[in-house]
Structures are given as C-alpha cells and as structure tokens.
Amino acid sequence: MGDHIGVTMPPVVGGRERRFVEVVDVRASDVWLSDAKHGRPTEADVDRRAEDPSPLFVGRTLEFHDEKSGYRFVAASPAAEPALWTEFVAGALTAYRKYGVETAVEYDKIIDGVSTTYFFAALDAEGAVVGGSRALGPYRSVDDAHPMVEWTDPVHRAVLRRVLGECLAHGLVESKMGWVAAGIPRRRQLSTSVARTTTYCMELLGARYLVGTAAHNALEMWTQSGARIVESVPPCPYPDSRYRTRLLLWDVLESRSCERTRELEKLLTSEVG
C-alpha cells in the first residue's frame, strides 16, 4: 500500500450492463450490504457468490462524497477512465518517491492498467487526484498475489501458500498502492477514508477475503479498517530493509457497519458521465 499509509476492467460488454441493473435492484443480498434492514450474509451466501468470479463492479465509473474527509471518491477501471488512471498512478509515484520506495509502484508493469480491476481515486474540489488505492482480482491462483513476490524465504512462502490458499475458494482479492498526497487539507481524515474504501473491493468484486501488506509504521490504520495481522507470517524487508512489512487479511463477514452499507449503496446507485 503506500505513502506509507499502508498496503503494499475490462470495459462493459454484453450482458454485464444488464447485470449491473440487477445488482442495483438486489444490492443488499448480492453485495452483502450489512445493516440490520437487509440482514447479515452467511458463509454459505459468500461461498455461493465466490463460485461466480465475475466482478459485481462492471466497469462503470461510480462515485460517492466522503462526509468525513470532504473529498469525492471515484471508482473506475483504468480502461473506463484512462486519464484519471494516469493521474492516479503519477500521484502514487510521487508519494512513494518521497520515501525512496518508488520501485514498489512497479510503474512499467502496471501503467497499462491490465492488472488492475479497478481503482479508487480521491478527488479534491478542483478535481485533482490526491489519493486512493487499486484493486486486483478475484484471484484464481495464490501465485497471482503480490505477497508471493514480497516474501522470498521458501519457508515463509509455504505458509503464505497455505494461508492464502484457504481463502481462495471463498473469493480472494488484493488491494495495493494506497497513498495520500502530502500537504493537503484534512490529510489524516483522508488517509482513514482511503483505508476504509480500500476494503470495499470485497463487496464490489464478490470476494470474501481481501489481502494486503503494510509497513510496520502503518499497521494501526489498517487494523482500524478491519484488517488482522497474519501472525503466522513473519515480517519481511519490503520494499527495502528499512521496513518490516506484514501480511494483512480482511474478511467481509467481519467488516459490517452502517457506514459501509451507506457508502456502498451510494456507489452502486451512482454513475458518472
């Protein structure tokens, strides 16, 4: 993810537009929105959703206004919003460069947008991108997960395979490149909001689990967003020896709040442009 605040789409085609309408109509059950009005999803509900890996997020550009930070969040695929994506990656690169870890952005590998299912961009009043995160997955193989790159010790990678392998059948997505620009108003509030919105890729992409990695100095913020530190996987020196990076996991069944429900409903009933 990043700054270091933490964790280290295809276009709409065919029936996917129709499916979006269906998701809006039954969003509480299909997206597992979690307030008392709609009830709580069960493990069986989640597993049934994970059997169909097609993302609920269908390539449209969605948005909501974040009341706590005052910024507007836009969720989009790189293909749907190429100019916004380019600005988002450039901002992340600047944020990471401040700490001398811009190589962790893997700019040349990700700039084409193919590996990113969608990204959240936080916009200020002038429309400039000042933070966000990107989402990957749902994964079909543990080897797709970036922690398999970050941990190089064979023993530790074996533990990673076991931990992530247990999540895979229930739906596993990943969040990376979380960042917030320096020197902006309400930066602390925006950092908290970025951490929270990062977790929405579980609902939007139809997965039970979210994996991410975070430097030791950012763990508190990510655990406050619902992550648990996987203690069976020791810290690794990623992106360099200054950092003790930990493996984080979120479970959609443990991420219930009225705030999540409100914001996800705002997203799923919105469309920009």
C-alpha positions as a printed Julia matrix, in Angstrom:
273×3 Matrix{Float64}:
   0.0     0.0     0.0
   1.61    3.44    0.2
   2.8     6.89    1.24
   3.35    4.8     3.5
  -0.24    4.75    4.58
  -0.22    1.04    4.08
  -0.96   -1.73    1.56
   1.5    -2.68   -0.49
 -11.68   -3.52  -16.13
 -12.42   -4.59  -18.56
 -14.94   -2.33  -20.35
 -18.62   -3.14  -20.05
 -19.57   -5.78  -22.57
 -22.62   -7.78  -23.47
 -24.79   -8.8   -20.56
 -22.71   -7.11  -17.91
 -24.64   -3.85  -18.26
 -27.86   -5.74  -17.63
 -26.27   -7.43  -14.67
 -25.42   -4.07  -13.14
 -29.11   -3.2   -13.08
 -29.83   -6.47  -11.33
 -27.18   -5.75   -8.72
 -28.69   -2.33   -8.01
 -32.13   -3.88   -7.62
 -30.94   -6.56   -5.18
 -27.81   -4.9    -3.91
 -28.36   -5.87   -0.29
 -28.27   -9.59   -0.97
 -25.8    -9.73   -3.86
 -23.3    -7.3    -2.42
 -23.77   -8.42    1.18
 -24.54   -4.96    2.48
 -24.65   -5.41    6.18
 -27.09   -3.21    8.04
 -29.95   -4.58   10.07
 -32.51   -3.76    7.37
 -31.08   -6.32    4.98
 -29.7    -8.86    7.43
 -26.26  -10.4     7.63
 -24.75  -12.64    4.97
 -23.75  -16.14    5.92
 -20.66  -18.06    4.9
 -22.86  -20.03    2.51
 -24.06  -16.8     0.88
 -20.48  -15.68    0.37
 -19.35  -19.03   -0.98
 -22.2   -19.09   -3.49
 -21.11  -15.66   -4.71
 -17.48  -16.76   -4.94
 -18.43  -19.61   -7.26
 -19.03  -16.95   -9.93
 -15.82  -14.89  -10.11
 -17.31  -12.24  -12.42
 -16.93   -8.93  -10.57
 -20.04   -7.14   -9.36
 -18.24   -3.97  -10.33
 -18.82   -3.87  -14.05
 -16.51   -1.23  -15.45
 -18.76    1.76  -14.92
 -17.44    4.86  -13.23
 -19.03    5.2    -9.79
 -18.62    7.83   -7.1
 -19.61    8.99   -3.64
 -18.88   12.01   -1.45
 -16.98   11.09    1.7
 -18.5    13.09    4.53
 -15.63   12.54    6.94
 -12.81   13.81    4.76
 -14.78   16.09    2.47
 -13.26   14.52   -0.65
 -15.04   12.81   -3.54
 -14.14    9.21   -4.3
 -14.41    7.85   -7.82
 -14.25    4.12   -8.52
 -13.37    3.16  -12.09
 -11.47    0.75  -14.26
  -8.31    2.01  -15.97
  -9.94    1.25  -19.32
 -13.02    3.31  -18.48
 -11.09    6.33  -17.15
  -7.61    6.28  -18.72
  -6.77    9.94  -17.99
  -7.82    9.58  -14.34
  -5.82    6.36  -14.09
  -2.7     8.06  -15.44
  -3.05   10.89  -12.92
  -3.67    8.4   -10.11
  -0.5     6.42  -10.88
   1.55    9.62  -11.23
   0.35   10.75   -7.81
   1.23    7.4    -6.28
   4.68    7.55   -7.81
   5.25   10.99   -6.26
   4.01    9.8    -2.88
   6.24    6.72   -2.88
   9.23    8.69   -4.14
   9.04   10.85   -1.02
  10.17    7.75    0.93
  12.57    6.48   -1.7
  10.46    3.4    -2.47
   9.02    4.33   -5.87
  10.16    0.97   -7.24
   7.33   -0.6    -5.21
   4.83    1.1    -7.54
   6.15   -1.12  -10.36
   5.24    1.64  -12.79
   6.25   -0.08  -16.02
   4.37   -3.21  -15.03
   1.07   -1.56  -14.04
   0.72    1.62  -16.11
  -1.18   -0.16  -18.91
  -3.91   -0.9   -16.34
  -4.32   -4.54  -17.35
  -3.51   -5.96  -13.91
  -5.85   -3.55  -12.1
  -9.51   -4.5   -11.87
 -10.49   -1.06  -10.66
  -9.09    1.83   -8.66
 -10.43    4.3    -6.11
  -9.3     7.88   -6.68
  -9.89   10.61   -4.09
 -10.51   13.98   -5.77
 -10.32   17.46   -4.29
 -12.72   20.31   -5.08
 -10.78   21.14   -8.26
 -10.91   17.54   -9.47
  -7.25   16.73   -8.83
  -6.39   13.21   -7.65
  -5.0    13.38   -4.1
  -5.07    9.73   -3.03
  -6.58    6.32   -3.44
  -5.82    2.64   -3.97
  -6.11   -0.02   -6.65
  -7.72   -3.46   -6.55
  -6.69   -6.74   -8.18
  -8.55  -10.0    -8.63
 -10.56  -12.02   -7.9
  -7.62  -14.39   -7.99
  -7.63  -17.89   -9.41
  -4.2   -18.8    -8.05
  -2.2   -17.96   -4.94
   0.7   -17.16   -7.26
  -1.22  -14.14   -8.53
  -1.0   -12.45   -5.13
   1.8    -9.9    -4.72
   2.86  -11.15   -1.25
   4.36  -14.11   -3.12
   6.84  -11.58   -4.52
   7.43   -9.72   -1.28
   8.31  -12.8     0.8
  11.27  -14.63   -0.67
  12.11  -17.13    2.08
  10.83  -20.58    0.94
   9.58  -21.44    4.43
   7.61  -18.22    4.7
   6.25  -18.62    1.19
   4.98  -22.07    2.11
   3.0   -20.52    4.97
   1.71  -17.85    2.59
   0.51  -20.51    0.19
  -1.4   -22.24    2.97
  -2.98  -19.06    4.36
  -3.99  -17.6     1.01
  -4.92  -20.99   -0.39
  -7.54  -21.35    2.35
  -9.04  -18.01    1.26
  -9.0   -18.68   -2.48
 -12.09  -20.88   -2.66
 -14.14  -18.23   -0.86
 -13.03  -15.4    -3.14
  -9.73  -13.54   -2.73
  -8.92  -10.02   -3.95
  -5.97   -7.74   -3.24
  -5.52   -4.03   -2.59
  -2.29   -2.24   -3.38
  -0.74    1.18   -3.78
  -2.73    3.04   -1.14
  -1.49    6.63   -0.96
  -2.41   10.16    0.07
  -0.76   13.34   -1.23
   1.36   15.41    1.12
   0.29   18.82    2.37
  -3.42   18.61    1.6
  -6.22   19.74    3.96
  -7.65   17.05    6.27
  -4.95   14.64    5.24
  -5.38   12.45    8.31
  -9.11   12.1     7.68
  -8.48   11.27    4.04
  -5.92    8.62    4.98
  -8.54    6.95    7.16
 -11.09    7.16    4.35
  -8.67    5.64    1.84
  -8.07    2.75    4.23
 -11.82    2.23    4.61
 -12.71    2.45    0.92
  -9.86    0.08    0.08
 -11.87   -2.68    1.74
 -14.9    -2.17   -0.49
 -13.31   -4.27   -3.2
 -14.55   -7.33   -1.3
 -18.17   -6.39   -1.93
 -17.61   -4.84   -5.34
 -15.67   -7.81   -6.66
 -17.68  -10.54   -4.94
 -14.98  -11.96   -2.67
 -14.95  -12.87    0.99
 -11.27  -12.09    1.63
  -9.0    -9.16    0.92
  -5.23   -9.44    1.19
  -2.77   -6.59    1.51
   0.59   -5.79    3.0
   1.59   -2.86    5.19
   4.76   -1.41    6.61
   5.04   -1.61   10.4
   4.51    2.13   10.82
   1.08    1.97    9.15
  -0.38   -1.13   10.77
  -2.65    0.68   13.22
  -4.57    2.46   10.49
  -5.15   -0.72    8.53
  -6.2    -2.74   11.56
  -8.68    0.03   12.36
 -10.18   -0.56    8.91
 -10.81   -4.2     9.86
  -7.58   -5.95    8.89
  -5.98   -8.6    11.02
  -2.25   -9.17   11.01
  -1.42  -12.74    9.99
   0.93  -13.64   12.81
   1.98  -16.94   11.25
   3.78  -14.98    8.52
   6.76  -13.05    9.94
   7.68   -9.53    8.76
   9.68   -9.15    5.57
  12.01   -6.31    4.49
   9.84   -4.97    1.67
  10.26   -2.74   -0.28
  13.67   -2.42    1.4
  15.46   -3.13    4.67
  14.02   -0.03    6.39
  10.6    -1.66    6.54
   9.08   -4.57    8.4
   6.14   -5.38    6.16
   3.31   -7.54    7.48
   0.63   -9.62    5.78
  -2.94   -8.41    6.33
  -6.27  -10.11    5.73
  -9.81   -8.75    5.81
 -12.96  -10.89    5.98
 -16.14   -9.37    4.55
 -18.15  -11.18    7.23
 -16.26   -9.26    9.9
 -16.45   -5.89    8.13
 -20.01   -4.89    8.86
 -21.06   -1.36    9.63
 -23.82    1.05    8.73
 -21.18    3.34    7.25
 -20.05    0.65    4.81
 -23.66    0.0     3.86
 -24.38    3.66    3.15
 -21.26    4.21    1.09
 -21.61    1.01   -0.93
 -25.21    1.85   -1.69
 -24.12    5.31   -2.83
 -21.54    3.71   -5.11
 -23.8     1.08   -6.59
 -26.61    3.5    -7.37
 -24.31    6.13   -8.9
 -22.89    6.55  -12.35
 -20.64    9.33  -13.59
 -20.98   10.74  -17.07
